[in-house]
Backbone as a chain_set.jsonl record, in Angstrom:
{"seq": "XXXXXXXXXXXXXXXXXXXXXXXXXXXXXXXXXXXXXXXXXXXXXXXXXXXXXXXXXXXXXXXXXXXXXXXXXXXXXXXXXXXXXXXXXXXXXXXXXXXXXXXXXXXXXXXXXXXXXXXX", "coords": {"N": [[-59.868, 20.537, -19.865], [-62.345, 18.597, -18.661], [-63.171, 14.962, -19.889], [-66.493, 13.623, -20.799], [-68.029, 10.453, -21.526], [-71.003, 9.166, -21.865], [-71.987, 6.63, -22.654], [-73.826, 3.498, -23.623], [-77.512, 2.615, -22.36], [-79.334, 4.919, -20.576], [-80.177, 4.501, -17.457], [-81.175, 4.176, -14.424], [-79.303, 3.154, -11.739], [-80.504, 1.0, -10.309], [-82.001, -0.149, -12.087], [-80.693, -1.603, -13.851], [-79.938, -4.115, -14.288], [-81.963, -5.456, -15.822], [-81.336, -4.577, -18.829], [-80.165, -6.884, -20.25], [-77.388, -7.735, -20.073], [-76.573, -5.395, -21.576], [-74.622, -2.319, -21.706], [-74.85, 0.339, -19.487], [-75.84, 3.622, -18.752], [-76.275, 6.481, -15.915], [-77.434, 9.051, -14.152], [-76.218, 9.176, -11.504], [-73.343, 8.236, -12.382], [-72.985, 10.248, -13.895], [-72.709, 12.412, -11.69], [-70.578, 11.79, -10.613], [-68.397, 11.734, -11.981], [-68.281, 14.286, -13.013], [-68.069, 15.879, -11.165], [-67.229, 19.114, -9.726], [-66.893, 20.525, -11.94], [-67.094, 22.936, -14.1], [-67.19, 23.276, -16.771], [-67.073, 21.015, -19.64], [-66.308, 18.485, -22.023], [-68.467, 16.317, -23.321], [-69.555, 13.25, -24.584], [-71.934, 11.01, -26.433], [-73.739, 8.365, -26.662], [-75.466, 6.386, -27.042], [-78.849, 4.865, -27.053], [-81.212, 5.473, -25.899], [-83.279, 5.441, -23.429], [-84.541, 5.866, -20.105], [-86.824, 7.884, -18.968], [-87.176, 9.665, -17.476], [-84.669, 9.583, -15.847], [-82.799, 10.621, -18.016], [-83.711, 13.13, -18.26], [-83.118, 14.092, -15.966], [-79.865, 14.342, -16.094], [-80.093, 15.482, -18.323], [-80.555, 18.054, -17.356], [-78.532, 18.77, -14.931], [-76.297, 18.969, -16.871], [-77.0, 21.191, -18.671], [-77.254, 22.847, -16.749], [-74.256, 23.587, -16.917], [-71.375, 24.611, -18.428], [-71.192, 22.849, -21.025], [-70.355, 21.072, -23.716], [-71.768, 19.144, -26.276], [-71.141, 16.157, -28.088], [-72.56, 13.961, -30.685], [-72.125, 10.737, -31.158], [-73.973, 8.665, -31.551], [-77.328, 9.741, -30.649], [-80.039, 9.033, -29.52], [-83.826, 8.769, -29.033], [-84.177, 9.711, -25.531], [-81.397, 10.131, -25.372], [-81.257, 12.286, -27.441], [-82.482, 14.666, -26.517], [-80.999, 14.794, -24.32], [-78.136, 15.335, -25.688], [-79.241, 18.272, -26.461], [-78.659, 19.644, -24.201], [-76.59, 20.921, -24.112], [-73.982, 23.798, -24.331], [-72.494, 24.31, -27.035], [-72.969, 22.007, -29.495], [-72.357, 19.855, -31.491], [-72.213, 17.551, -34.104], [-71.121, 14.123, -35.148], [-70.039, 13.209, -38.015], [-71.92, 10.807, -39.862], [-73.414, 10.063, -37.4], [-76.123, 8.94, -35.505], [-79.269, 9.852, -35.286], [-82.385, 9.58, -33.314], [-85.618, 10.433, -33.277], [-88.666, 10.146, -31.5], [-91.965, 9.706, -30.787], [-93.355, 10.242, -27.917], [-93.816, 7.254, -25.682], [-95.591, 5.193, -22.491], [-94.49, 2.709, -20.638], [-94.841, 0.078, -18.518], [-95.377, -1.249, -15.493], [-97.641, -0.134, -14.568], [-99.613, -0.534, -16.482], [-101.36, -2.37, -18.542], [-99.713, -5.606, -19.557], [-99.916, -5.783, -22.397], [-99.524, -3.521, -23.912], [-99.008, -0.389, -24.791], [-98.507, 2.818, -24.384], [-99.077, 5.512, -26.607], [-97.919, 8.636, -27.424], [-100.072, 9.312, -29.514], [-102.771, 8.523, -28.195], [-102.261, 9.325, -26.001], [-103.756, 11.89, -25.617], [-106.24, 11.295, -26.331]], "CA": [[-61.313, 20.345, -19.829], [-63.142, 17.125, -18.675], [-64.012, 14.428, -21.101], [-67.302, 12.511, -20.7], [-68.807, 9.588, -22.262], [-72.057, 9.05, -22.009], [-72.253, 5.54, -23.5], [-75.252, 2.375, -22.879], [-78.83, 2.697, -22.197], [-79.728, 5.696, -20.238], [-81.074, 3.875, -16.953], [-80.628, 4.465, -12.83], [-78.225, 1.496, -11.212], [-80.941, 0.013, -9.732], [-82.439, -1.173, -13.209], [-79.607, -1.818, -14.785], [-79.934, -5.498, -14.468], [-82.943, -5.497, -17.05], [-81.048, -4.828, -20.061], [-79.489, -8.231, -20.62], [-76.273, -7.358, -20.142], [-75.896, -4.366, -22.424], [-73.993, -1.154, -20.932], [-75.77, 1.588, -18.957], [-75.364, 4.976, -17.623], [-76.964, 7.054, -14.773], [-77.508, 10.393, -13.621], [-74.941, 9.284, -10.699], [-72.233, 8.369, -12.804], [-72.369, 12.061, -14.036], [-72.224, 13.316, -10.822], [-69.451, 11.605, -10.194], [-67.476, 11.962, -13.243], [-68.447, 15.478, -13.127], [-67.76, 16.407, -9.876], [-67.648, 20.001, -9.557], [-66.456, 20.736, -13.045], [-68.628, 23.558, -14.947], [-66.574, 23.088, -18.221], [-67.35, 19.263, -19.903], [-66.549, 18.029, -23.469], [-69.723, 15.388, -23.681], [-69.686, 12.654, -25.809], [-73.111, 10.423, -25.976], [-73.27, 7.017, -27.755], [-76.629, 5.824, -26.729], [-79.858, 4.847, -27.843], [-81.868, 5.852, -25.093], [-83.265, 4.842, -22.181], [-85.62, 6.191, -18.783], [-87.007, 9.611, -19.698], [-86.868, 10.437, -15.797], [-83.187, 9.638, -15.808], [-82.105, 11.392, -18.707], [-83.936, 14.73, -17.653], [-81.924, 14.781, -14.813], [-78.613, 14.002, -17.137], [-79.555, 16.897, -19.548], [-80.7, 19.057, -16.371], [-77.197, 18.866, -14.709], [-75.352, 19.37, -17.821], [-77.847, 22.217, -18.86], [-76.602, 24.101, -15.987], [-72.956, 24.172, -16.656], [-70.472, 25.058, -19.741], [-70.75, 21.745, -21.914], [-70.585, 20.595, -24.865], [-72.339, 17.685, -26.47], [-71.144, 15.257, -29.741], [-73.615, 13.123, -30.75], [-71.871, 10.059, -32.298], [-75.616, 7.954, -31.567], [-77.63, 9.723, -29.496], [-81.204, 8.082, -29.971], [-84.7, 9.063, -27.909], [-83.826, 10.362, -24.723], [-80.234, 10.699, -25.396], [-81.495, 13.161, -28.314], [-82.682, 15.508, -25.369], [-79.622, 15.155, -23.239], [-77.745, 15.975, -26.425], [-79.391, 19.277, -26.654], [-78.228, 20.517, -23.178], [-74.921, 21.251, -24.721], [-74.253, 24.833, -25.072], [-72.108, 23.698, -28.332], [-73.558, 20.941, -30.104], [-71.629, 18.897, -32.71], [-73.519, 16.255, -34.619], [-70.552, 13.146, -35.843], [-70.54, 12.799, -39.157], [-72.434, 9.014, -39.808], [-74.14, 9.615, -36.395], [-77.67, 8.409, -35.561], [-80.184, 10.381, -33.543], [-83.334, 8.86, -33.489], [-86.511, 11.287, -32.31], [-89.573, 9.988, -31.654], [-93.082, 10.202, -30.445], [-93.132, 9.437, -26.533], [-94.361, 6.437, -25.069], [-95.179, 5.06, -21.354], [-94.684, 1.224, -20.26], [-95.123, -0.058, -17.084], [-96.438, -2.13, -14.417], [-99.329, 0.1, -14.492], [-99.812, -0.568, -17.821], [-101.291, -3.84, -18.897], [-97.931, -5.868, -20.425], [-99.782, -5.987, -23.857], [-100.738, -2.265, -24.319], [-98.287, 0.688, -24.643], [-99.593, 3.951, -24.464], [-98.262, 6.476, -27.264], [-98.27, 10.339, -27.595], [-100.962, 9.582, -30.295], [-103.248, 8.042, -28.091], [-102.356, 10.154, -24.821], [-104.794, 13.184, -25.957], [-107.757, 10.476, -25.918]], "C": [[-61.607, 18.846, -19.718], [-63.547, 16.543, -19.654], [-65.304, 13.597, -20.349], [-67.626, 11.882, -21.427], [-69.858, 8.836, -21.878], [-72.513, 7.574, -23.192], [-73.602, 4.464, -22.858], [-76.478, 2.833, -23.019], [-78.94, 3.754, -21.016], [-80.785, 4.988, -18.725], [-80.188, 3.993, -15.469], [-80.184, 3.215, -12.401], [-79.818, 1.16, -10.974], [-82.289, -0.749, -11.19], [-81.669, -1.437, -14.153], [-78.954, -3.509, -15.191], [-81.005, -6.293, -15.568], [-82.746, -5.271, -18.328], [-80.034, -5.399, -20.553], [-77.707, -7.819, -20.957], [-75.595, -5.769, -20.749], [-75.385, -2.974, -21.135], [-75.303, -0.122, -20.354], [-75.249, 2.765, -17.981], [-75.997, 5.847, -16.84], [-76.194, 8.595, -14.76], [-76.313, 10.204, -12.58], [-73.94, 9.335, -11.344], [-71.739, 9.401, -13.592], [-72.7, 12.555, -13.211], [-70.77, 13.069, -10.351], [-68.321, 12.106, -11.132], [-67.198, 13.035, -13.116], [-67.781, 16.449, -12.453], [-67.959, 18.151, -10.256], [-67.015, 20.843, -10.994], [-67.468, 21.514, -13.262], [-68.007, 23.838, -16.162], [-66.434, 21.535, -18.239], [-67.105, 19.578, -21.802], [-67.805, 16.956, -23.183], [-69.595, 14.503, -24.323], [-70.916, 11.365, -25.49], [-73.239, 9.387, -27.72], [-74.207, 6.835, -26.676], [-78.213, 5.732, -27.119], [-81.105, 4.854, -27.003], [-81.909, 5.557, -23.967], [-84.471, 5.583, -21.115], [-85.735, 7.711, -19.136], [-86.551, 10.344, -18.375], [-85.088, 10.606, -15.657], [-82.369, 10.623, -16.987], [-82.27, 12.815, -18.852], [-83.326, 15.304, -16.645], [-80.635, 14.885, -15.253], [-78.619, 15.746, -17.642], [-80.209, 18.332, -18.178], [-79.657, 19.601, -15.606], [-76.481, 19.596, -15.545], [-76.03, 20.498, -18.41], [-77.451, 23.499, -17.9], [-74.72, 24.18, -15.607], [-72.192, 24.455, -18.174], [-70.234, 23.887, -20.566], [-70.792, 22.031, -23.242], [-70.544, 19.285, -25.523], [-71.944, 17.179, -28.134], [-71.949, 13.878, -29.537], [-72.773, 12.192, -31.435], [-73.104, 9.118, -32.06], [-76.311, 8.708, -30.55], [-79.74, 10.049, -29.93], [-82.319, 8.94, -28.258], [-84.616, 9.852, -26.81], [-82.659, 10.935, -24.333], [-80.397, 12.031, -26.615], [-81.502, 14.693, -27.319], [-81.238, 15.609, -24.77], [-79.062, 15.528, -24.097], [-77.69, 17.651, -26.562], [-79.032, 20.205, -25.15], [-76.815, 21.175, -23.588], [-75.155, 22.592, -24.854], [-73.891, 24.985, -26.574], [-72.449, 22.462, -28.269], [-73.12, 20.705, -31.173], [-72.196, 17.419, -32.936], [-71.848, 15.178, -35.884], [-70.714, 13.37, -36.949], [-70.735, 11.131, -39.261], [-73.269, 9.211, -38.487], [-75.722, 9.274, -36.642], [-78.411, 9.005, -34.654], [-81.533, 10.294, -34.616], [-84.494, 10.262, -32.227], [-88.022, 10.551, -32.378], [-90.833, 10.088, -30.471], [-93.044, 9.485, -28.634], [-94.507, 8.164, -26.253], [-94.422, 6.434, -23.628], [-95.654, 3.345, -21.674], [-94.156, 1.064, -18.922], [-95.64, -1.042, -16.232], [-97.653, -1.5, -14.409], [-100.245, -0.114, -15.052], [-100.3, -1.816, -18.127], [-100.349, -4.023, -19.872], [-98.459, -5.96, -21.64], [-100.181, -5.035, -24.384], [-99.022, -0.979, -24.363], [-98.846, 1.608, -25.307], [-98.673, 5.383, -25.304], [-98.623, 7.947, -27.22], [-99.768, 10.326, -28.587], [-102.772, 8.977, -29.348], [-103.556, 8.239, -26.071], [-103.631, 11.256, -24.527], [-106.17, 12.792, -26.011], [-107.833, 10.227, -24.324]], "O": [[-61.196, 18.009, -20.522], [-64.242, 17.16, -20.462], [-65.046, 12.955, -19.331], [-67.695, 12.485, -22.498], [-69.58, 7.696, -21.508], [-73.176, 7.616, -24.229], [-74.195, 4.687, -21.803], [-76.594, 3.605, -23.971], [-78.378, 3.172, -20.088], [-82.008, 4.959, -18.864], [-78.964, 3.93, -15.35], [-80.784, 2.206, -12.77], [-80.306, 1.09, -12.102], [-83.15, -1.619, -11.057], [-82.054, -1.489, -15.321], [-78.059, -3.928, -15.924], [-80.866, -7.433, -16.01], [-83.626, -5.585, -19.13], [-79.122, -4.837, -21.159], [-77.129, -7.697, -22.037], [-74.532, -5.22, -20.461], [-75.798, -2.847, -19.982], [-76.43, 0.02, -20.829], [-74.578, 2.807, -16.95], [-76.825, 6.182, -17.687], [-75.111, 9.066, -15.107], [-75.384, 11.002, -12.7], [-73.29, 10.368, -11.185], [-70.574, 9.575, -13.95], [-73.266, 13.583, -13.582], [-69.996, 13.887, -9.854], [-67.447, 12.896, -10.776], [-65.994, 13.282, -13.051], [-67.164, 17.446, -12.828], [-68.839, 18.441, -11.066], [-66.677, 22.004, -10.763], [-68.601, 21.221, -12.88], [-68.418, 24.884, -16.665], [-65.93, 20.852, -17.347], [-67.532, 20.466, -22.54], [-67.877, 17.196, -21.978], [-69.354, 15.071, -25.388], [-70.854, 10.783, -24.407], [-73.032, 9.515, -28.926], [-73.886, 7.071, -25.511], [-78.709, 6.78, -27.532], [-82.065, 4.214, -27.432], [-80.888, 5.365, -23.306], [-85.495, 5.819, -21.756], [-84.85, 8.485, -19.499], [-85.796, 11.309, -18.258], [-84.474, 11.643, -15.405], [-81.373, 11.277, -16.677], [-81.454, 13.6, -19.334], [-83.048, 16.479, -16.402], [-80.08, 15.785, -14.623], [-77.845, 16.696, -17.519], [-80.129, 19.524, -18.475], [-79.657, 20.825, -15.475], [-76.021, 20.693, -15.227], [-75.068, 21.055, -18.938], [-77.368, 24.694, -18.182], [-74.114, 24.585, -14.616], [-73.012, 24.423, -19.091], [-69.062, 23.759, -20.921], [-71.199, 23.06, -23.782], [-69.624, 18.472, -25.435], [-72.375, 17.726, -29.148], [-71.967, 13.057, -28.62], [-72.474, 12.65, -32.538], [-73.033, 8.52, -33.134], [-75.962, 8.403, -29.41], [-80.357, 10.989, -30.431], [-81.962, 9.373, -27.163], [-85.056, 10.974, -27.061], [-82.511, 11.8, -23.47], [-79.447, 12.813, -26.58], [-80.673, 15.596, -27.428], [-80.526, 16.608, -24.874], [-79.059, 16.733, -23.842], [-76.655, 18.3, -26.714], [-79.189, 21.426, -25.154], [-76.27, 22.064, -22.934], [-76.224, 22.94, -25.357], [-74.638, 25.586, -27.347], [-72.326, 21.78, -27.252], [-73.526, 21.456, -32.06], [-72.495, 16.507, -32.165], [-71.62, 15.486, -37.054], [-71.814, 13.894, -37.127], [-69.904, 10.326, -38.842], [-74.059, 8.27, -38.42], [-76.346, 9.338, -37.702], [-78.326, 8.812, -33.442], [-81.76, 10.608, -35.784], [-84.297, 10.724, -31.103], [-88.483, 10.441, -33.514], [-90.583, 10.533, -29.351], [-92.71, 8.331, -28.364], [-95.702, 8.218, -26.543], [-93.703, 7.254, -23.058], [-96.519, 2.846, -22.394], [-93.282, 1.718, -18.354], [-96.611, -1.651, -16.682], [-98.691, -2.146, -14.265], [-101.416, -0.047, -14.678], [-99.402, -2.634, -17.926], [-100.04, -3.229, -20.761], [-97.564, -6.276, -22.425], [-101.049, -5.132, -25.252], [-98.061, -1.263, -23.648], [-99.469, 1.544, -26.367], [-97.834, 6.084, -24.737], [-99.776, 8.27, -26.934], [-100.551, 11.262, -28.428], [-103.823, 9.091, -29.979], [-104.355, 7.758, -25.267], [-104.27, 11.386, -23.483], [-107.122, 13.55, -25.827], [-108.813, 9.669, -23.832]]}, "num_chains": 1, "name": "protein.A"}
């Protein structure tokens, strides 16, 4: 059975130069990894990242025989987590859930717009 690791910030190559060096992983690099595999061990060490990108992550892996260990898996890696058909939670891990945000260019840069404040 395939191993994956799912480590970094949750973000498509072409913004992957915006988080100052730190690691990042893409929807491509689990297609590639993946390839035509429909049995995956999972493993996700990340503290989030692009909601768009990681719906396609846990949408992939949602449609095949995985299974997901959480040793951090924070915001949008929380979600991709749950595509797992088995789900194993580290002991010491960290999964972080919280209320969605959007930020943006559309957005004026001193405003971020929360779930609490969406419904207005």
């Amino acid at each position: 059975m395939k191993e994956i690791h799912i480590n970094g910030i949750i973000s498509p190559p072409e913004y992957a130069n915006e988080f100052d060096q730190e690691q990042t992983y893409s929807f491509d690099q689990l297609v590639q990894e993946l390839g035509d595999d429909v049995e995956a061990t999972v493993y996700i060490d990340s503290p989030g990242g692009m909601v768009e990108e990681g719906m396609k992550i846990y949408d992939l892996l949602k449609s095949r025989n995985v299974t997901t260990i959480a040793l951090n898996a924070s915001s949008i890696a929380s979600v991709i987590f749950l595509a797992g058909k088995q789900r194993l939670i580290k002991q010491g891990a960290k999964m972080v859930i919280h209320n969605a945000w959007l930020k943006g260019e559309e957005i004026e840069s001193d405003m971020i717009i929360n779930a609490n404040s969406l419904d207005q």
